[in-house]
mmCIF file of C-alpha atoms in Angstrom:
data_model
loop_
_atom_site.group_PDB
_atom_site.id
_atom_site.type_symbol
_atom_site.label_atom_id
_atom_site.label_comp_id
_atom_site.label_asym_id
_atom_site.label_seq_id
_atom_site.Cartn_x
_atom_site.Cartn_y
_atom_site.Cartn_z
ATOM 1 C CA UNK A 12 0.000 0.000 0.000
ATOM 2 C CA UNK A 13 0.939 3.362 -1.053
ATOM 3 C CA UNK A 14 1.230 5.147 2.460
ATOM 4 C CA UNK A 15 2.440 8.797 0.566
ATOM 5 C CA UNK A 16 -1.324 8.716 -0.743
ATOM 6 C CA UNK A 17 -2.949 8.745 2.419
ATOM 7 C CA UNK A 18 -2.499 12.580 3.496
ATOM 8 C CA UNK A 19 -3.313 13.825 -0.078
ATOM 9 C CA UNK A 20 -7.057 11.312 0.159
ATOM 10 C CA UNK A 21 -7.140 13.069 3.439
ATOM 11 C CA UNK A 22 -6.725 16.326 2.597
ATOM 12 C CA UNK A 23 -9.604 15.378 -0.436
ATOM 13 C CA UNK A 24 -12.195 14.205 1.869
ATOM 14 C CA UNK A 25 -11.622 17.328 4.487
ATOM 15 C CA UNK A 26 -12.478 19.807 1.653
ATOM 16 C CA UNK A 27 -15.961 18.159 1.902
ATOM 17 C CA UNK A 28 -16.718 19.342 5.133
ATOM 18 C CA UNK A 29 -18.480 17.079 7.936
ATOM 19 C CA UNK A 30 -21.379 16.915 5.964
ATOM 20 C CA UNK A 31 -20.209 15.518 3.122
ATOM 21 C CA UNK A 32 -17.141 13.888 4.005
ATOM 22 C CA UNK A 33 -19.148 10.288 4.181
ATOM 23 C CA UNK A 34 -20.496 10.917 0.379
ATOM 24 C CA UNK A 35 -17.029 11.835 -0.295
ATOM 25 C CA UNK A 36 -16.081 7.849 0.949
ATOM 26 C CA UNK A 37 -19.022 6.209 -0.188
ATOM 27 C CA UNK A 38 -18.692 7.517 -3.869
ATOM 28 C CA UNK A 39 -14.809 6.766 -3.861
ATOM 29 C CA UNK A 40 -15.685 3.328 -2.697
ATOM 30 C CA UNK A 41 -18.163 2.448 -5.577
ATOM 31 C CA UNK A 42 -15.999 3.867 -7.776
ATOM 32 C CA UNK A 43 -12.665 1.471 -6.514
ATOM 33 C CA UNK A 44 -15.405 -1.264 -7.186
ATOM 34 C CA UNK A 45 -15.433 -0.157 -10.760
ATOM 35 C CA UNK A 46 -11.369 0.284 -11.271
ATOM 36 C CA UNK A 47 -10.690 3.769 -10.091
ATOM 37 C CA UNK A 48 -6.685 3.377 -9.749
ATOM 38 C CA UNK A 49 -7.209 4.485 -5.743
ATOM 39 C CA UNK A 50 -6.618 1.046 -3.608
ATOM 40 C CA UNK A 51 -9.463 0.400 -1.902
ATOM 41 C CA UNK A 52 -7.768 0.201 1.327
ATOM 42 C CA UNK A 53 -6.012 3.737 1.553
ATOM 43 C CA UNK A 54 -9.842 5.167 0.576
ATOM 44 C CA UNK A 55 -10.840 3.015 3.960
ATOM 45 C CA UNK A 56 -8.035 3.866 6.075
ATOM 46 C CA UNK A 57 -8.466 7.618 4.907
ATOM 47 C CA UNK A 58 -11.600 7.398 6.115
ATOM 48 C CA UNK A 59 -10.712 6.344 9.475
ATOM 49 C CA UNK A 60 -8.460 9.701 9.506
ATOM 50 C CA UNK A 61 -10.783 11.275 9.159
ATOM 51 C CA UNK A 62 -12.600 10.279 11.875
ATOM 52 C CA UNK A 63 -9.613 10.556 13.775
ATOM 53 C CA UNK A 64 -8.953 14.349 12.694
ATOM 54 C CA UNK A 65 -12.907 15.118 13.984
ATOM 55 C CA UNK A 66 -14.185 15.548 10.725
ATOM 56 C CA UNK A 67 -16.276 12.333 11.273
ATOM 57 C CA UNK A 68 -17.200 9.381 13.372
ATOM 58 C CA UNK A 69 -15.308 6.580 13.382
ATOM 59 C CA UNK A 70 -18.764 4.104 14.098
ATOM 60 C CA UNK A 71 -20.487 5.694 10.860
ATOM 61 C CA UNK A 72 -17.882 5.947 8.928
ATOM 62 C CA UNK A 73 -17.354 1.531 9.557
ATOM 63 C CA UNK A 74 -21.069 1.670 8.410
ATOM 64 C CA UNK A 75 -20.203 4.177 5.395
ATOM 65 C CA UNK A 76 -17.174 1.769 4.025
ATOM 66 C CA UNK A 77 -19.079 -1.071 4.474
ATOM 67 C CA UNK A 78 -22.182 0.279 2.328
ATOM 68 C CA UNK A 79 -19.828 1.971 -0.241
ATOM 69 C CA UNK A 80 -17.979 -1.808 -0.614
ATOM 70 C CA UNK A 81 -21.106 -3.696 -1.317
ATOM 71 C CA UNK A 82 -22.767 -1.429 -3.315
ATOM 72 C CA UNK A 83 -19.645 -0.693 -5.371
ATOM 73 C CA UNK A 84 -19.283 -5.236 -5.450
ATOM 74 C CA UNK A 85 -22.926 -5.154 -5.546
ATOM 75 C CA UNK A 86 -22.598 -3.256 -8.638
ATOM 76 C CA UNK A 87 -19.958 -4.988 -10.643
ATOM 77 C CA UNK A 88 -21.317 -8.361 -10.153
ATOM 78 C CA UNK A 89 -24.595 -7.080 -11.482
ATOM 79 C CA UNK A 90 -23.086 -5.711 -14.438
ATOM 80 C CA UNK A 91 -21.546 -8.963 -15.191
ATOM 81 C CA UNK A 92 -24.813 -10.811 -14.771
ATOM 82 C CA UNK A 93 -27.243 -8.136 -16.876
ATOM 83 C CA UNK A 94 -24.695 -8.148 -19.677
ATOM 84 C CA UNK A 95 -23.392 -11.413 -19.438
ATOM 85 C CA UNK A 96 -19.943 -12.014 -21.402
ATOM 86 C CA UNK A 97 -20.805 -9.160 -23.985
ATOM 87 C CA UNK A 98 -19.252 -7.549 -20.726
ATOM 88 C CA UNK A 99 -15.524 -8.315 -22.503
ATOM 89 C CA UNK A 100 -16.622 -6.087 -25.181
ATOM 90 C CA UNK A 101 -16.973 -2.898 -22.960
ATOM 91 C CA UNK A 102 -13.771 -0.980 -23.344
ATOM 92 C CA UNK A 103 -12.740 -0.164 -19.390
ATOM 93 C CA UNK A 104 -14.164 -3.260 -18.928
ATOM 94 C CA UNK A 105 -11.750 -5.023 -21.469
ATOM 95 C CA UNK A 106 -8.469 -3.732 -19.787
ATOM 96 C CA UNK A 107 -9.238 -5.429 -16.353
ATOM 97 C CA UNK A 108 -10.743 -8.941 -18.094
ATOM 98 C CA UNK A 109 -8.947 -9.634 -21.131
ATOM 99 C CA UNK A 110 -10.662 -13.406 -22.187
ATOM 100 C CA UNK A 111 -7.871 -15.414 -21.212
ATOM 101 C CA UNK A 112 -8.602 -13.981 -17.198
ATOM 102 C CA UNK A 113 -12.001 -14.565 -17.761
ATOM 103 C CA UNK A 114 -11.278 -18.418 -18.518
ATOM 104 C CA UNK A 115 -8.756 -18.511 -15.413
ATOM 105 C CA UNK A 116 -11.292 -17.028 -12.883
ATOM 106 C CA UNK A 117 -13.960 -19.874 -14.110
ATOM 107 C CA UNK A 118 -11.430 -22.086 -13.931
ATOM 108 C CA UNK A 119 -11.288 -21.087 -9.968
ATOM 109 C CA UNK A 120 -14.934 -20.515 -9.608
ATOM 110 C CA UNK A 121 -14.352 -24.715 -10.892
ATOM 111 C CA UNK A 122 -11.930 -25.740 -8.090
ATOM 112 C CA UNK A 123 -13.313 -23.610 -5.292
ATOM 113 C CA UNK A 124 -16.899 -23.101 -5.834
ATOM 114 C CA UNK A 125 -18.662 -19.633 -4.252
ATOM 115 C CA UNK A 126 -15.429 -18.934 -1.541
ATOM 116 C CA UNK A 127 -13.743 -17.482 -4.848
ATOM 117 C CA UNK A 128 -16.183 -14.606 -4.097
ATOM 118 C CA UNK A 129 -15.139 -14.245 -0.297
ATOM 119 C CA UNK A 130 -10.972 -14.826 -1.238
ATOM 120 C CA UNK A 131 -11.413 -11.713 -3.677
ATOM 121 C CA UNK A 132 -12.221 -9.390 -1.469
ATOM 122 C CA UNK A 133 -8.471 -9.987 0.122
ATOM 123 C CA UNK A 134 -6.783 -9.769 -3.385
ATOM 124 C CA UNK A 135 -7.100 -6.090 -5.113
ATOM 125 C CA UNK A 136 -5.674 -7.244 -8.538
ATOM 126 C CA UNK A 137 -8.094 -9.806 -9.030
ATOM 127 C CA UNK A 138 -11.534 -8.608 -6.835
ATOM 128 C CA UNK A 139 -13.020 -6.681 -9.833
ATOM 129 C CA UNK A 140 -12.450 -9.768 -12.443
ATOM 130 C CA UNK A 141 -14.115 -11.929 -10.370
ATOM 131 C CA UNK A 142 -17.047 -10.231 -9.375
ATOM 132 C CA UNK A 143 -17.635 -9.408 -12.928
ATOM 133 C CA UNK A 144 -16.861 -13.486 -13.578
ATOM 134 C CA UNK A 145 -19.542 -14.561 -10.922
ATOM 135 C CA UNK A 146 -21.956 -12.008 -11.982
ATOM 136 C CA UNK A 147 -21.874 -13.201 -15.943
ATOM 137 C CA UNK A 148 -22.587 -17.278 -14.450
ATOM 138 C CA UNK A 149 -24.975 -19.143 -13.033
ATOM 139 C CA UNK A 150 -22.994 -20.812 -10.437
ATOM 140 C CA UNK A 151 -23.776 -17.871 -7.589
ATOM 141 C CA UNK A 152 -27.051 -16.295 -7.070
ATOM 142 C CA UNK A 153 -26.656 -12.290 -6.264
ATOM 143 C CA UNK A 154 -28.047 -12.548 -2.583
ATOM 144 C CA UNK A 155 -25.370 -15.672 -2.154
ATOM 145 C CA UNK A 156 -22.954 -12.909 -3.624
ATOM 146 C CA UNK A 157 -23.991 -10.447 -1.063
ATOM 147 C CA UNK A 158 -24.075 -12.492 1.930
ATOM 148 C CA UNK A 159 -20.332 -13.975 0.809
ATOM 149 C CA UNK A 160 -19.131 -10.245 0.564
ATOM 150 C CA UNK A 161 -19.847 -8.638 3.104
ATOM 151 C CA UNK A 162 -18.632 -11.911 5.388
ATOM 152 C CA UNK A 163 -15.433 -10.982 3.827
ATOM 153 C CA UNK A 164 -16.091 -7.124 3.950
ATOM 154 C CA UNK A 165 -16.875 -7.163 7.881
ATOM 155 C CA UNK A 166 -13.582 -8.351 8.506
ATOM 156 C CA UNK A 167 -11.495 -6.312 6.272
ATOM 157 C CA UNK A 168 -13.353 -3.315 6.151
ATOM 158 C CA UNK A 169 -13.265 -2.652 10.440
ATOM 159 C CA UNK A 170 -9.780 -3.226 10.023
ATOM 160 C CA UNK A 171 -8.695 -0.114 7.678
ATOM 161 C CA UNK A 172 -11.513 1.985 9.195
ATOM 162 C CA UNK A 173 -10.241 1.753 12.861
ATOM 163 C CA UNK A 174 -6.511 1.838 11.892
ATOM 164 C CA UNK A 175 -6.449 4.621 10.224
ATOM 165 C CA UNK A 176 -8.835 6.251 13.546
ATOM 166 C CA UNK A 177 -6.751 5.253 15.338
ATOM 167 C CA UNK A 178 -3.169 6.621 13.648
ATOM 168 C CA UNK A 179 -4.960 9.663 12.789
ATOM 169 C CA UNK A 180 -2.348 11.960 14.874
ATOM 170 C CA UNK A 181 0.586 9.734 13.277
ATOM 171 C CA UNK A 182 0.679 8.780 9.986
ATOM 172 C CA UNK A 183 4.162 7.616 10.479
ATOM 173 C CA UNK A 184 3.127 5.135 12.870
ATOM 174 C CA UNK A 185 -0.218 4.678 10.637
ATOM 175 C CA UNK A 186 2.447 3.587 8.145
ATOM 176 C CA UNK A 187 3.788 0.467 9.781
ATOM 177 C CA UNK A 188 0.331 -0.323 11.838
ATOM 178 C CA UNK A 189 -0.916 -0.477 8.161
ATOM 179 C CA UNK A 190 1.802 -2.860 7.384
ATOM 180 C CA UNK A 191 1.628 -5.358 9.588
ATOM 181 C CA UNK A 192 -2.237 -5.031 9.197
ATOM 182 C CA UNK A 193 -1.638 -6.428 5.273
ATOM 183 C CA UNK A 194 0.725 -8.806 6.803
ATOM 184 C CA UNK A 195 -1.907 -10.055 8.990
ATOM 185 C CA UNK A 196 -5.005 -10.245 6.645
ATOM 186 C CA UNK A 197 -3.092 -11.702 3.629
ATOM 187 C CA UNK A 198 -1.572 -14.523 6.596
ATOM 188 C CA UNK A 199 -4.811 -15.556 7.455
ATOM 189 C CA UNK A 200 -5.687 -15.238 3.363
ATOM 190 C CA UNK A 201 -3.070 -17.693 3.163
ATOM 191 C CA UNK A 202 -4.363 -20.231 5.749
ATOM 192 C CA UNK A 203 -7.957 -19.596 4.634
ATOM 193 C CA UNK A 204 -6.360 -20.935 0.833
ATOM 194 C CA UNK A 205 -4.706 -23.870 2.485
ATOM 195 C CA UNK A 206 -7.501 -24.828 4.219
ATOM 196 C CA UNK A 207 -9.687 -24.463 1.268
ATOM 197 C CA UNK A 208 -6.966 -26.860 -0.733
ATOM 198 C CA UNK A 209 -6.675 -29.568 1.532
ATOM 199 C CA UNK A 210 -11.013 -29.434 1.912
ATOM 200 C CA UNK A 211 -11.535 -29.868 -1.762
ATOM 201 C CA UNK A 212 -8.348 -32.488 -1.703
ATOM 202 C CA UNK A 213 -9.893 -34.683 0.325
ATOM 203 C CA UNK A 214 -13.640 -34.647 -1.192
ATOM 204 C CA UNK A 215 -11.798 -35.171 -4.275
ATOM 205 C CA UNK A 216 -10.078 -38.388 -3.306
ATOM 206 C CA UNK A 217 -13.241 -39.532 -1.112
ATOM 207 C CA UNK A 218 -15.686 -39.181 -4.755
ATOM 208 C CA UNK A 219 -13.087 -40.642 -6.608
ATOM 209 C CA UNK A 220 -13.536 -43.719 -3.849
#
């Protein structure tokens, strides 16, 4: 994560004003869900700042992020499942799913069933491929979608919100809390994966039986 970009979101969000400071989230949010070049995370953790700095409250703001996620996933899987694979064709579309990620991420969807949906929302590069994958199939319903999501979203998003309220008044220190925050969440991505191998592993060899 970008740390440097943190002040200048900051400083973004401020010239909303308390009022508006929570659209100002919300909108960047949806917009992350649709590719704006703005990790996800530093738009959360910025919005814990700003709690922090008194422009907001930390408790709404959770409840903010955690809106502006689903409706921005909400959105893309939707997309994917009203246009279907003509999706591909849509120019800013085309330069996140080229076809040959689009055959990969069914390939997953394959392997790991509907927890592809809840391991995206730990992996930036590929959350917006996959949403848009799951949305264009009939192997996840959109309330299954939802429910997966924001499981995944209520432990990530609390995370960056309350991190970033609580480093407010240090953004050095906010630097290597946020650190060892990724280290954390993409460990226990990495034992969720393992766990989710060795699963399928063994109903694989107990079919084959």
């Amino acid at each position: 994560m970008d740390l440097v970009n943190i002040p200048d979101l900051v400083n973004f969000f401020s010239r909303f004003g308390n009022e508006f400071s929570y659209l100002a989230v919300f909108s960047t949010l949806i917009l992350c869900g649709f590719g704006l070049p703005i990790p996800e995370d530093i738009s959360l953790v910025s919005g814990g700042v700003l709690a922090g700095l008194g422009y907001a409250n930390e408790h709404v703001m959770f409840g903010v992020g955690m809106a502006g996620v689903l409706v921005g996933d909400g959105s893309v899987f939707l997309l994917g499942r009203v246009f279907g694979e003509k999706v591909l064709q849509i120019p800013f579309i085309a330069k996140f799913l080229t076809p040959e990620r689009f055959s990969k991420v069914q390939e997953k969807f394959s392997q790991y069933g509907n927890w592809v949906v809840f391991m995206a929302r730990f992996m930036p590069g590929l959350r917006m491929p996959i949403y848009l994958t799951a949305g264009t199939s009939d192997r996840i319903s959109f309330f299954r979608f939802l429910f997966l999501d924001m499981f995944a979203a209520a432990i990530s998003v609390p995370i960056w919100v309350y991190l970033g309220h609580y480093g407010a008044k240090n953004l050095d220190q906010l630097s290597n809390l946020v650190h060892q925050g990724q280290i954390t969440v993409f460990a226990l991505l990495g034992i969720l994966v393992l766990a989710l191998v060795l699963y399928f592993t063994i109903k694989k060899k107990r079919s084959g039986k």
